[in-house]
Coordinates of C-alpha atoms and ligand atoms in Angstrom, one line a residue:
X1 CA -15.9 -8.6 13.1
X2 CA -18.6 -6.0 12.9
X3 CA -16.9 -3.4 15.0
X4 CA -14.7 -1.8 12.5
X5 CA -17.4 0.1 10.8
X6 CA -17.7 2.5 9.0
X7 CA -18.4 4.8 6.4
X8 CA -17.9 8.0 5.3
X9 CA -18.0 10.1 2.4
X10 CA -18.0 9.8 -1.2
X11 CA -16.0 12.6 -2.6
X12 CA -17.3 15.4 -4.5
X13 CA -16.4 14.8 -8.0
X14 CA -14.3 17.2 -9.7
X15 CA -15.9 18.0 -12.8
X16 CA -12.8 18.4 -14.7
X17 CA -12.6 19.2 -18.3
X18 CA -10.0 16.7 -18.9
X19 CA -10.2 17.2 -22.7
X20 CA -8.6 20.5 -22.3
X21 CA -5.8 19.0 -20.4
X22 CA -4.6 16.4 -22.8
X23 CA -1.4 18.2 -23.6
X24 CA 0.0 18.8 -20.2
X25 CA 3.5 19.8 -20.6
X26 CA 5.3 18.5 -17.6
X27 CA 7.9 20.7 -16.2
X28 CA 8.8 22.8 -19.1
X29 CA 12.1 23.9 -17.7
X30 CA 13.0 21.1 -15.4
X31 CA 12.1 18.4 -17.8
X32 CA 14.3 19.5 -20.7
X33 CA 17.4 19.1 -18.6
X34 CA 16.1 16.0 -17.0
X35 CA 19.1 14.0 -18.0
X36 CA 21.2 16.6 -16.3
X37 CA 21.9 15.2 -12.9
X38 CA 20.8 18.2 -10.9
X39 CA 18.7 18.3 -7.8
X40 CA 16.3 20.7 -9.4
X41 CA 13.7 18.1 -10.1
X42 CA 14.2 16.5 -6.7
X43 CA 13.5 19.8 -4.9
X44 CA 10.6 20.7 -7.1
X45 CA 8.9 17.4 -6.6
X46 CA 9.7 17.3 -2.9
X47 CA 8.0 20.6 -2.6
X48 CA 4.9 19.5 -4.5
X49 CA 4.7 16.2 -2.8
X50 CA 4.7 17.9 0.5
X51 CA 1.8 20.0 -0.7
X52 CA -0.2 16.9 -1.5
X53 CA 0.1 15.6 2.0
X54 CA -0.6 19.0 3.5
X55 CA -3.5 19.6 1.2
X56 CA -5.0 16.3 2.3
X57 CA -4.5 16.9 6.0
X58 CA -5.8 20.5 5.8
X59 CA -8.8 20.0 3.6
X60 CA -10.0 16.5 4.4
X61 CA -8.6 15.1 7.5
X62 CA -9.1 18.2 9.7
X63 CA -12.7 18.7 8.7
X64 CA -13.3 15.1 9.0
X65 CA -11.8 14.7 12.4
X66 CA -13.4 17.8 13.8
X67 CA -16.8 16.7 12.5
X68 CA -16.6 13.6 14.5
X69 CA -15.3 15.3 17.5
X70 CA -11.9 13.5 17.5
X71 CA -10.4 16.7 18.8
X72 CA -13.4 17.8 20.9
X73 CA -11.8 17.0 24.2
X74 CA -9.0 19.5 23.4
X75 CA -11.5 22.4 23.1
X76 CA -13.7 21.3 25.9
X77 CA -11.6 19.1 28.1
X78 CA -13.6 16.4 29.7
X79 CA -11.3 15.1 32.3
X80 CA -13.5 12.2 33.2
X81 CA -13.4 10.7 29.7
X82 CA -11.0 7.8 29.3
X83 CA -9.4 7.1 25.9
X84 CA -11.7 4.1 25.7
X85 CA -14.8 6.2 26.3
X86 CA -13.6 8.6 23.7
X87 CA -13.1 5.9 21.2
X88 CA -16.6 4.6 21.9
X89 CA -18.1 8.1 21.7
X90 CA -16.6 8.6 18.3
X91 CA -17.6 5.3 17.0
X92 CA -21.1 5.9 18.1
X93 CA -21.1 9.1 16.2
X94 CA -19.9 7.3 13.1
X95 CA -22.8 4.9 13.4
X96 CA -25.3 7.7 13.8
X97 CA -23.6 9.4 10.9
X98 CA -24.1 6.3 8.7
X99 CA -27.8 6.1 9.6
X100 CA -28.4 9.7 8.8
X101 CA -26.3 9.4 5.6
X102 CA -28.3 6.5 4.4
X103 CA -31.6 8.1 5.1
X104 CA -30.7 11.3 3.4
X105 CA -29.2 9.8 0.3
X106 CA -25.6 10.5 1.3
X107 CA -26.1 14.3 1.1
X108 CA -24.4 14.7 4.4
X109 CA -21.2 13.5 2.9
X110 CA -20.7 16.8 1.3
X111 CA -20.4 18.5 4.7
X112 CA -17.0 16.8 5.2
X113 CA -15.7 16.9 1.7
X114 CA -13.9 20.1 0.8
X115 CA -16.3 23.0 0.6
X116 CA -14.7 24.9 -2.2
X117 CA -14.8 23.1 -5.5
X118 CA -11.4 21.9 -6.3
X119 CA -10.3 23.4 -9.5
X120 CA -7.7 22.1 -11.8
X121 CA -6.1 24.7 -14.0
X122 CA -4.4 23.5 -17.1
X123 CA -1.2 25.4 -16.8
X124 CA 2.4 24.6 -16.6
X125 CA 2.4 26.1 -13.1
X126 CA -0.1 23.6 -11.9
X127 CA 0.4 20.1 -13.3
X128 CA -1.4 17.1 -11.9
X129 CA 1.5 16.4 -9.7
X130 CA -0.2 17.6 -6.5
X131 CA -3.4 15.7 -7.1
X132 CA -4.7 13.1 -4.7
X133 CA -5.6 9.6 -5.9
X134 CA -9.3 10.4 -6.5
X135 CA -8.4 13.6 -8.3
X136 CA -6.1 11.8 -10.6
X137 CA -8.7 9.2 -11.3
X138 CA -11.2 11.9 -12.1
X139 CA -8.8 13.7 -14.4
X140 CA -8.9 10.7 -16.6
X141 CA -12.7 10.7 -16.7
X142 CA -13.3 7.8 -14.3
X143 CA -15.6 8.0 -11.4
X144 CA -13.7 8.1 -8.1
X145 CA -14.8 7.7 -4.5
X146 CA -13.2 8.0 -1.1
X147 CA -14.5 5.9 1.8
X148 CA -13.5 6.3 5.4
X149 CA -13.3 3.3 7.6
X150 CA -12.5 3.0 11.3
X151 CA -10.6 0.0 12.4
X152 CA -11.4 -1.8 15.7
X153 CA -8.3 -0.2 17.2
X154 CA -9.3 3.3 16.1
X155 CA -7.3 4.1 13.0
X156 CA -9.1 6.1 10.4
X157 CA -8.4 4.8 7.0
X158 CA -9.3 6.1 3.6
X159 CA -10.1 3.6 0.9
X160 CA -10.4 4.8 -2.7
X161 CA -12.6 3.3 -5.3
X162 CA -13.2 3.3 -9.0
X163 CA -16.8 1.9 -8.9
X164 CA -17.2 1.4 -12.6
X165 CA -15.3 2.1 -15.8
X166 CA -15.7 5.3 -17.7
X167 CA -16.5 3.0 -20.6
X168 CA -19.4 1.4 -18.7
X169 CA -22.7 1.9 -20.4
X170 CA -24.9 1.6 -17.3
X171 CA -23.4 3.5 -14.4
X172 CA -23.6 0.8 -11.8
X173 CA -20.7 -0.9 -10.2
X174 CA -20.2 -4.5 -11.2
X175 CA -20.5 -7.5 -8.9
X176 CA -17.0 -8.6 -9.7
X177 CA -14.8 -7.0 -7.1
X178 CA -11.1 -6.5 -6.5
X179 CA -9.3 -5.1 -3.6
X180 CA -5.8 -3.8 -4.4
X181 CA -3.3 -3.4 -1.6
X182 CA -0.1 -1.4 -2.1
X183 CA 3.3 -2.2 -0.6
X184 CA 5.7 -0.7 1.8
X185 CA 5.9 3.1 1.5
X186 CA 3.1 3.1 -1.1
X187 CA -0.5 4.2 -1.4
X188 CA -3.6 3.8 -3.5
X189 CA -1.9 6.0 -6.1
X190 CA 0.6 3.2 -6.9
X191 CA -2.1 1.5 -9.0
X192 CA -3.1 4.4 -11.1
X193 CA 0.1 6.4 -11.7
X194 CA 0.8 5.1 -15.2
X195 CA -2.7 6.2 -16.3
X196 CA -5.5 4.5 -18.2
X197 CA -4.5 1.4 -20.2
X198 CA -1.3 1.1 -18.2
X199 CA -2.2 1.3 -14.6
X200 CA -3.7 -1.9 -13.1
X201 CA -6.5 0.0 -11.4
X202 CA -7.8 1.3 -14.7
X203 CA -7.2 -2.0 -16.5
X204 CA -9.3 -3.9 -14.0
X205 CA -12.0 -1.2 -14.1
X206 CA -12.2 -1.5 -17.9
X207 CA -12.3 -5.3 -17.6
X208 CA -15.5 -4.9 -15.6
X209 CA -14.4 -5.0 -12.0
X210 CA -15.4 -2.8 -9.1
X211 CA -12.0 -1.6 -8.0
X212 CA -11.1 -0.8 -4.3
X213 CA -7.8 0.7 -3.5
X214 CA -6.6 0.3 0.1
X215 CA -4.5 2.7 2.1
X216 CA -2.5 1.4 5.0
X217 CA -2.5 3.1 8.4
X218 CA 0.0 5.9 8.5
X219 CA 0.2 6.7 4.8
X220 CA -0.9 10.0 3.2
X221 CA -4.5 9.0 3.2
X222 CA -4.8 7.2 6.4
X223 CA -3.0 9.5 8.8
X224 CA -5.6 9.8 11.6
X225 CA -6.8 8.1 14.7
X226 CA -9.8 8.5 16.9
X227 CA -7.6 9.2 19.9
X228 CA -3.9 8.9 19.2
X229 CA -2.0 11.9 18.1
X230 CA -0.4 11.4 14.7
X231 CA 2.9 12.6 16.0
X232 CA 3.0 10.1 18.9
X233 CA 4.7 6.8 19.2
X234 CA 1.3 5.3 20.1
X235 CA 0.1 6.1 16.6
X236 CA 3.2 4.6 14.9
X237 CA 3.4 1.6 17.1
X238 CA 2.5 -0.9 14.4
X239 CA 4.0 -3.3 11.8
X240 CA 2.4 -5.2 9.0
X241 CA 1.1 -7.5 11.7
X242 CA -1.4 -4.9 13.0
X243 CA -2.3 -4.0 9.5
X244 CA -3.2 -7.6 8.9
X245 CA -5.2 -7.9 12.1
X246 CA -7.1 -4.6 12.0
X247 CA -6.9 -2.8 8.7
X248 CA -7.5 -5.6 6.3
X249 CA -10.5 -7.1 8.2
X250 CA -12.0 -3.6 8.5
X251 CA -11.6 -2.9 4.8
X252 CA -12.9 -6.3 3.7
X253 CA -15.9 -6.2 6.1
X254 CA -16.6 -2.7 4.9
X255 CA -16.7 -3.7 1.3
X256 CA -19.0 -6.6 2.2
X257 CA -21.2 -4.1 4.1
X258 CA -21.5 -1.9 1.0
X259 CA -21.9 -4.7 -1.6
X260 CA -23.7 -7.4 0.4
X261 CA -22.4 -10.2 2.4
X262 CA -22.3 -12.6 -0.5
X263 CA -19.8 -10.5 -2.5
X264 CA -16.6 -12.4 -3.3
X265 CA -13.6 -10.2 -3.2
X266 CA -10.5 -10.9 -5.2
X267 CA -7.4 -9.6 -3.4
X268 CA -4.4 -8.3 -5.3
X269 CA -1.4 -7.3 -3.3
X270 CA 2.0 -5.9 -4.1
X271 CA 5.0 -6.5 -1.8
X272 CA 3.9 -5.7 1.8
X273 CA 0.3 -5.9 0.4
X274 CA 1.0 -9.6 0.1
X275 CA 2.7 -9.9 3.5
X276 CA -0.4 -8.6 5.2
X277 CA -2.6 -11.0 3.2
X278 CA -0.5 -14.1 4.3
X279 CA -0.5 -12.8 7.9
X280 CA -4.2 -12.4 7.8
X281 CA -5.1 -15.7 6.2
X282 CA -2.8 -17.7 8.5
X283 CA -4.2 -16.1 11.7
X284 CA -7.8 -15.0 11.1
X285 CA -8.6 -18.1 9.0
X286 CA -12.2 -17.3 8.4
X287 CA -11.1 -14.8 5.7
X288 CA -10.0 -17.8 3.6
X289 CA -13.7 -18.3 3.1
X290 CA -14.6 -14.7 2.7
X291 CA -12.3 -13.8 -0.2
X292 CA -12.5 -15.4 -3.6
X293 CA -8.8 -15.6 -4.4
X294 CA -5.5 -13.9 -3.8
X295 CA -3.0 -12.7 -6.3
X296 CA 0.4 -11.8 -4.9
X297 CA 2.6 -9.6 -7.0
X298 CA 6.2 -9.7 -5.8
X299 CA 5.2 -11.7 -2.7
X300 CA 7.1 -11.1 0.5
X301 CA 6.9 -13.7 3.3
X302 CA 10.1 -15.6 3.6
X303 CA 13.2 -13.4 3.3
X304 CA 16.3 -15.5 2.9
X305 CA 17.7 -14.0 -0.3
X306 CA 17.3 -10.2 0.0
X307 CA 19.3 -8.0 -2.2
X308 CA 17.7 -4.8 -1.0
X309 CA 19.8 -2.6 1.2
X310 CA 17.2 -3.2 3.9
X311 CA 19.4 -6.2 4.7
X312 CA 22.0 -3.8 5.9
X313 CA 19.6 -2.9 8.7
X314 CA 19.3 -6.5 9.7
X315 CA 22.4 -6.7 11.8
X316 CA 21.1 -3.8 13.9
X317 CA 17.7 -5.4 14.3
X318 CA 18.4 -6.4 17.9
X319 CA 19.0 -2.9 18.9
X320 CA 15.6 -1.4 18.2
X321 CA 16.3 1.8 20.0
X322 CA 19.4 2.4 17.9
X323 CA 17.4 1.7 14.7
X324 CA 14.7 4.0 15.7
X325 CA 17.2 6.8 16.3
X326 CA 18.6 6.1 12.9
X327 CA 15.4 5.7 10.9
X328 CA 13.0 8.0 12.8
X329 CA 11.3 6.9 16.0
X330 CA 7.8 6.9 14.7
X331 CA 7.4 7.3 11.0
X332 CA 10.1 5.9 8.7
X333 CA 11.9 9.1 7.9
X334 CA 15.5 8.3 7.7
X335 CA 17.9 11.2 8.0
X336 CA 19.6 12.0 4.8
X337 CA 22.8 10.5 5.9
X338 CA 21.2 7.2 6.6
X339 CA 19.4 7.1 3.3
X340 CA 22.6 8.0 1.6
X341 CA 24.4 5.2 3.4
X342 CA 21.7 2.8 2.3
X343 CA 21.5 4.1 -1.2
X344 CA 25.3 4.1 -1.7
X345 CA 25.0 0.4 -2.4
X346 CA 22.3 0.8 -4.9
X347 CA 23.4 4.0 -6.6
X348 CA 27.1 3.5 -6.9
X349 CA 26.6 0.4 -8.9
X350 CA 23.9 1.6 -11.1
X351 CA 24.6 5.4 -11.4
X352 CA 21.0 6.3 -10.7
X353 CA 20.2 9.9 -10.8
X354 CA 19.8 11.9 -7.7
X355 CA 16.0 12.1 -7.6
X356 CA 15.8 8.3 -7.6
X357 CA 18.7 7.8 -5.1
X358 CA 17.2 10.1 -2.6
X359 CA 13.8 8.4 -2.6
X360 CA 13.5 5.8 0.1
X361 CA 11.3 3.5 -2.0
X362 CA 13.7 3.2 -4.9
X363 CA 16.5 2.8 -2.4
X364 CA 14.8 -0.2 -0.7
X365 CA 13.2 -1.7 -3.8
X366 CA 15.6 -1.2 -6.6
X367 CA 15.1 0.4 -9.9
X368 CA 15.1 -1.0 -13.4
X369 CA 16.2 1.5 -16.0
X370 CA 14.8 -0.2 -19.0
X371 CA 11.3 -0.8 -17.9
X372 CA 11.1 2.6 -16.2
X373 CA 9.0 5.3 -17.9
X374 CA 10.8 8.5 -17.0
X375 CA 7.8 10.7 -17.7
X376 CA 6.1 9.1 -14.7
X377 CA 8.9 10.1 -12.3
X378 CA 7.5 13.5 -11.2
X379 CA 4.2 11.9 -10.3
X380 CA 5.8 9.0 -8.6
X381 CA 8.0 11.2 -6.5
X382 CA 5.0 13.3 -5.5
X383 CA 3.3 10.2 -4.1
X384 CA 6.1 8.1 -2.8
X385 CA 7.1 7.5 -0.1
X386 CA 3.6 7.8 1.3
X387 CA 4.5 6.8 4.8
X388 CA 5.4 3.7 6.8
X389 CA 6.3 3.1 10.4
X390 CA 9.9 2.5 11.4
X391 CA 8.6 -0.5 13.3
X392 CA 7.5 -2.2 10.1
X393 CA 11.1 -1.8 8.7
X394 CA 12.4 -3.2 11.9
X395 CA 10.0 -6.2 11.7
X396 CA 11.3 -7.0 8.2
X397 CA 14.9 -6.5 9.3
X398 CA 14.3 -9.0 12.1
X399 CA 13.0 -11.6 9.7
X400 CA 16.1 -11.2 7.5
X401 CA 18.3 -11.6 10.6
X402 CA 16.4 -14.8 11.6
X403 CA 17.3 -16.5 8.2
X404 CA 14.1 -15.2 6.6
X405 CA 11.7 -16.7 9.1
X406 CA 8.2 -15.3 8.6
X407 CA 7.5 -14.5 12.2
X408 CA 5.7 -12.0 14.4
X409 CA 7.5 -9.0 15.8
X410 CA 10.4 -9.8 18.2
X411 CA 10.2 -7.8 21.4
X412 CA 13.0 -9.7 23.1
X413 CA 12.7 -12.8 25.2
X414 CA 11.0 -11.3 28.2
X415 CA 8.4 -9.2 26.3
X416 CA 7.8 -12.0 23.8
X417 CA 6.8 -14.3 26.6
X418 CA 4.3 -11.7 27.8
X419 CA 3.0 -11.1 24.3
X420 CA 3.1 -14.6 22.8
X421 CA 3.7 -17.0 25.7
X422 CA 7.0 -18.1 24.0
X423 CA 10.5 -16.6 24.2
X424 CA 10.8 -16.6 20.4
X425 CA 8.2 -14.9 18.3
X426 CA 5.9 -17.5 16.7
X427 CA 6.0 -18.1 12.9
X428 CA 2.9 -17.3 10.9
X429 CA 1.3 -20.7 10.3
X430 CA 1.2 -20.5 6.5
X431 CA -0.2 -24.1 6.2
X432 CA -3.4 -22.7 7.5
X433 CA -3.9 -20.6 4.3
X434 CA -6.6 -22.3 2.2
X435 CA -7.5 -19.5 -0.1
X436 CA -6.6 -20.1 -3.7
X437 CA -3.5 -18.0 -4.4
X438 CA -1.5 -17.1 -7.4
X439 CA 2.1 -15.9 -7.0
X440 CA 3.8 -13.5 -9.5
X441 CA 7.5 -13.1 -9.1
X442 CA 10.5 -11.8 -11.1
X443 CA 14.1 -12.8 -11.3
X444 CA 15.7 -9.4 -10.6
X445 CA 13.5 -8.7 -7.6
X446 CA 15.5 -7.4 -4.7
X447 CA 13.0 -8.3 -2.1
X448 CA 11.3 -11.4 -3.3
X449 CA 13.7 -14.0 -4.6
X450 CA 12.9 -17.2 -6.6
X451 CA 13.8 -19.4 -3.7
X452 CA 11.7 -17.6 -1.2
X453 CA 8.7 -17.4 -3.5
X454 CA 9.0 -21.1 -4.5
X455 CA 9.3 -22.1 -0.8
X456 CA 6.2 -20.0 -0.1
X457 CA 4.4 -21.6 -3.0
X458 CA 4.9 -25.1 -1.8
X459 CA 3.3 -24.2 1.6
X460 CA 0.1 -23.1 0.1
X461 CA -2.8 -25.5 0.3
X462 CA -4.6 -24.2 -2.8
X463 CA -2.0 -22.7 -5.1
X464 CA -3.3 -21.5 -8.5
X465 CA -0.1 -20.6 -10.2
X466 CA 3.4 -19.4 -9.8
X467 CA 4.1 -17.1 -12.7
X468 CA 7.6 -15.8 -13.3
X469 CA 7.7 -12.7 -15.3
X470 CA 9.6 -13.6 -18.5
X471 CA 12.0 -10.7 -18.4
X472 CA 15.4 -11.0 -16.7
X473 CA 15.6 -7.3 -15.5
X474 CA 12.1 -7.2 -14.1
X475 CA 12.2 -5.7 -10.6
X476 CA 10.1 -5.2 -7.5
X477 CA 8.4 -2.0 -8.5
X478 CA 8.1 -2.9 -12.1
X479 CA 5.0 -4.8 -11.1
X480 CA 3.4 -1.3 -10.7
X481 CA 4.9 1.0 -13.3
X482 CA 6.9 -1.0 -15.9
X483 CA 6.4 0.0 -19.4
X484 CA 5.5 -3.6 -20.3
X485 CA 3.7 -4.5 -17.1
X486 CA 0.4 -4.8 -19.0
X487 CA 1.7 -7.5 -21.3
X488 CA 4.2 -9.1 -19.0
X489 CA 2.1 -9.3 -15.9
X490 CA -1.5 -8.0 -16.1
X491 CA -2.5 -10.1 -19.1
X492 CA -1.8 -13.2 -17.1
X493 CA -3.4 -11.8 -14.0
X494 CA -6.6 -11.0 -15.8
X495 CA -6.7 -14.4 -17.3
X496 CA -6.3 -16.1 -13.9
X497 CA -8.9 -13.8 -12.4
X498 CA -11.4 -14.7 -15.1
X499 CA -10.5 -18.4 -15.3
X500 CA -11.5 -18.9 -11.7
X501 CA -9.8 -20.3 -8.8
X502 CA -9.9 -24.1 -8.9
X503 CA -7.2 -24.6 -11.4
X504 CA -5.1 -27.7 -10.4
X505 CA -1.4 -27.6 -9.8
X506 CA 0.1 -25.8 -12.8
X507 CA 3.0 -27.0 -14.7
X508 CA 4.7 -23.6 -14.2
X509 CA 5.6 -24.5 -10.7
X510 CA 7.2 -27.7 -11.8
X511 CA 9.3 -25.7 -14.2
X512 CA 10.2 -23.2 -11.7
X513 CA 11.0 -25.9 -9.2
X514 CA 13.3 -27.5 -11.7
X515 CA 15.0 -24.2 -12.2
X516 CA 15.4 -23.7 -8.6
X517 CA 16.1 -27.1 -7.4
X518 CA 19.7 -26.4 -6.5
X519 CA 18.9 -23.3 -4.6
X520 CA 16.0 -25.0 -2.9
X521 CA 18.2 -27.9 -1.8
X522 CA 20.8 -25.6 -0.5
X523 CA 18.0 -23.8 1.3
X524 CA 16.6 -26.9 2.9
X525 CA 20.0 -28.1 4.0
X526 CA 20.5 -24.9 5.9
X527 CA 17.5 -26.2 7.9
X528 CA 16.4 -22.8 8.7
X529 CA 12.8 -23.4 8.1
Ligands
LIG1 C1 23.3 21.0 -16.6 O1 23.4 21.8 -15.4 C2 24.4 22.8 -15.4 C3 24.4 23.5 -14.0 O2 23.1 23.7 -13.6 C4 24.3 23.8 -16.6 O3 25.3 24.7 -16.6 C5 24.2 23.0 -17.9 O4 24.0 23.9 -18.9 C6 23.1 21.9 -17.8 N1 23.2 21.0 -19.0 C7 22.2 20.7 -19.7 C8 22.5 19.8 -20.9 O5 21.1 21.2 -19.5
LIG2 C1 -6.1 18.3 17.5 O1 -5.6 19.1 18.5 C2 -4.1 19.1 18.5 C3 -3.7 19.8 19.8 O2 -4.5 20.9 20.0 C4 -3.6 19.8 17.3 O3 -2.2 19.8 17.2 C5 -4.1 19.0 16.1 O4 -3.8 19.6 14.9 C6 -5.7 18.8 16.1 N1 -6.1 17.9 15.1 C7 -7.0 18.2 14.3 C8 -7.4 17.2 13.3 O5 -7.7 19.3 14.3
LIG3 C1 3.0 -1.0 21.4 O1 2.4 -2.1 20.9 C2 2.6 -3.3 21.7 C3 2.0 -4.5 20.9 O2 0.7 -4.2 20.6 C4 2.1 -3.1 23.1 O3 2.3 -4.2 23.8 C5 2.7 -1.9 23.7 O4 2.2 -1.6 24.9 C6 2.6 -0.7 22.8 N1 3.4 0.4 23.3 C7 2.9 1.7 23.4 C8 3.8 2.6 24.0 O5 1.8 2.0 23.0
LIG4 C1 5.1 7.1 -20.3 O1 4.2 7.9 -19.5 C2 3.6 8.9 -20.2 C3 2.8 9.7 -19.3 O2 1.8 9.0 -18.6 C4 2.7 8.3 -21.3 O3 2.1 9.3 -22.1 C5 3.5 7.4 -22.2 O4 2.7 6.7 -23.1 C6 4.3 6.4 -21.4 N1 5.2 5.7 -22.3 C7 5.2 4.3 -22.4 C8 6.2 3.8 -23.3 O5 4.5 3.6 -21.7

């Protein structure tokens, strides 16, 4: 458990004069004609979004990886060094780095952070759209940190943090701790895009929590590995399973290392961020004792009733090679034609505008016009999709094909036998989850249906609550960005966080069971689970 150290750098803070920037006029030209269905905004944002990724890779990742000699074997080839040796060498260097950093009061951190001070000019030409998560946080006057963590299988992750609120009188991070985990195609930015008072990251910070924002392997901020090339299949050879087995433990252990081993971390996940929690808790069961409680927004475990076009992929899920060709062999980068095919379903019915229809996250997760704040769209499109492996999509598609069974990756009978000792992939043993968990679901959720969430709820040994958002249209991504998310969702979330975790069986589940009894019966009769 101690392997996946470790650190690295707290970011230089951008001393931004955010007061000057209050009146950012977003896209003066583009925005006026926003209702005009042109591809102007799509192109503009696509260009800016690409710049964000490039900026990050150029200024942070490259310096960082070269500092640790990730690439050193390319400049001075050492033919005798095996990949394992290399991994060890780099990890040792990390350890030394931490020792030095601690003894020199973290000053060494600056050597990896961008040398030139990042400047933000308040001009129409340069809106916040190409800012990274810590920059965005800093723009709003909150402290922001970036920590780098190496997993035990060599992925280099960046975790962002809002250590304390800008309203905090003493500038120390509180004991109360939350770890937020984004969903498929998302990143740490998901939690802060709506800005202070609206984004859950800020709301939790203001409520006195030390807020950690995870980034999954492969996304904008976690696109590096100690030995695997980011363009290789070896790098993208993972699903949410590997995330649950390596990323989550590394991040949780790291937070404990920073805050002390007695820290009790509250885990809040959205979408795939909940899948990885369930996969972790049912397999590495010691984490049931480590965390304080889990809060699952739009939980995804069973997948019987999926409205998302991802279900269209399910029928091809036996033919992994074909899917990889279709969706991109490594990173999920569907060719336009494929994305159009998928989005046809979503967009023809709903007449979404082009910018939304072309974005893989909206295509897969749906879109709710009424709760959607259009002003956020440019920022959202600049950050989303942040990156996911095709194999993850295939894994979900396989589950849908197997009547929603929450199971490990299916490699085919022969390979399964080698990997698992059984010809069918094993199910995740959800009954082993003992952590107190609250589920938050919504009626119009394309990926997490009433019946699936209810069935998940009854499996949990220590359920806290099953809260159903009281708004019919509420959808999968509304949990992040809906105009009314603070009142409809976060108020309840904060209440449960504060109330503690030993609440007995709530009456809500009984209500929801009543409501879903027919569906549930039908579901049981199918005998699929
Ligand atoms: C919409 O776009 C078309 C073509 O770019 C342009 O001619 C038209 O004036 C625009 N309409 C509005 C309301 O901006
Ligand atoms: C490492 O080396 C490869 C091949 O020379 C190069 O393509 C890649 O950009 C380098 N990575 C970094 C982080 O410098
Ligand atoms: C991909 O991952 C699986 C499961 O961990 C492993 O068995 C397989 O060897 C990996 N393939 C490659 C090419 O790395
Ligand atoms: C929509 O987003 C903008 C930009 O962040 C914000 O100023 C505005 O208050 C939001 N509107 C609503 C109704 O939340």
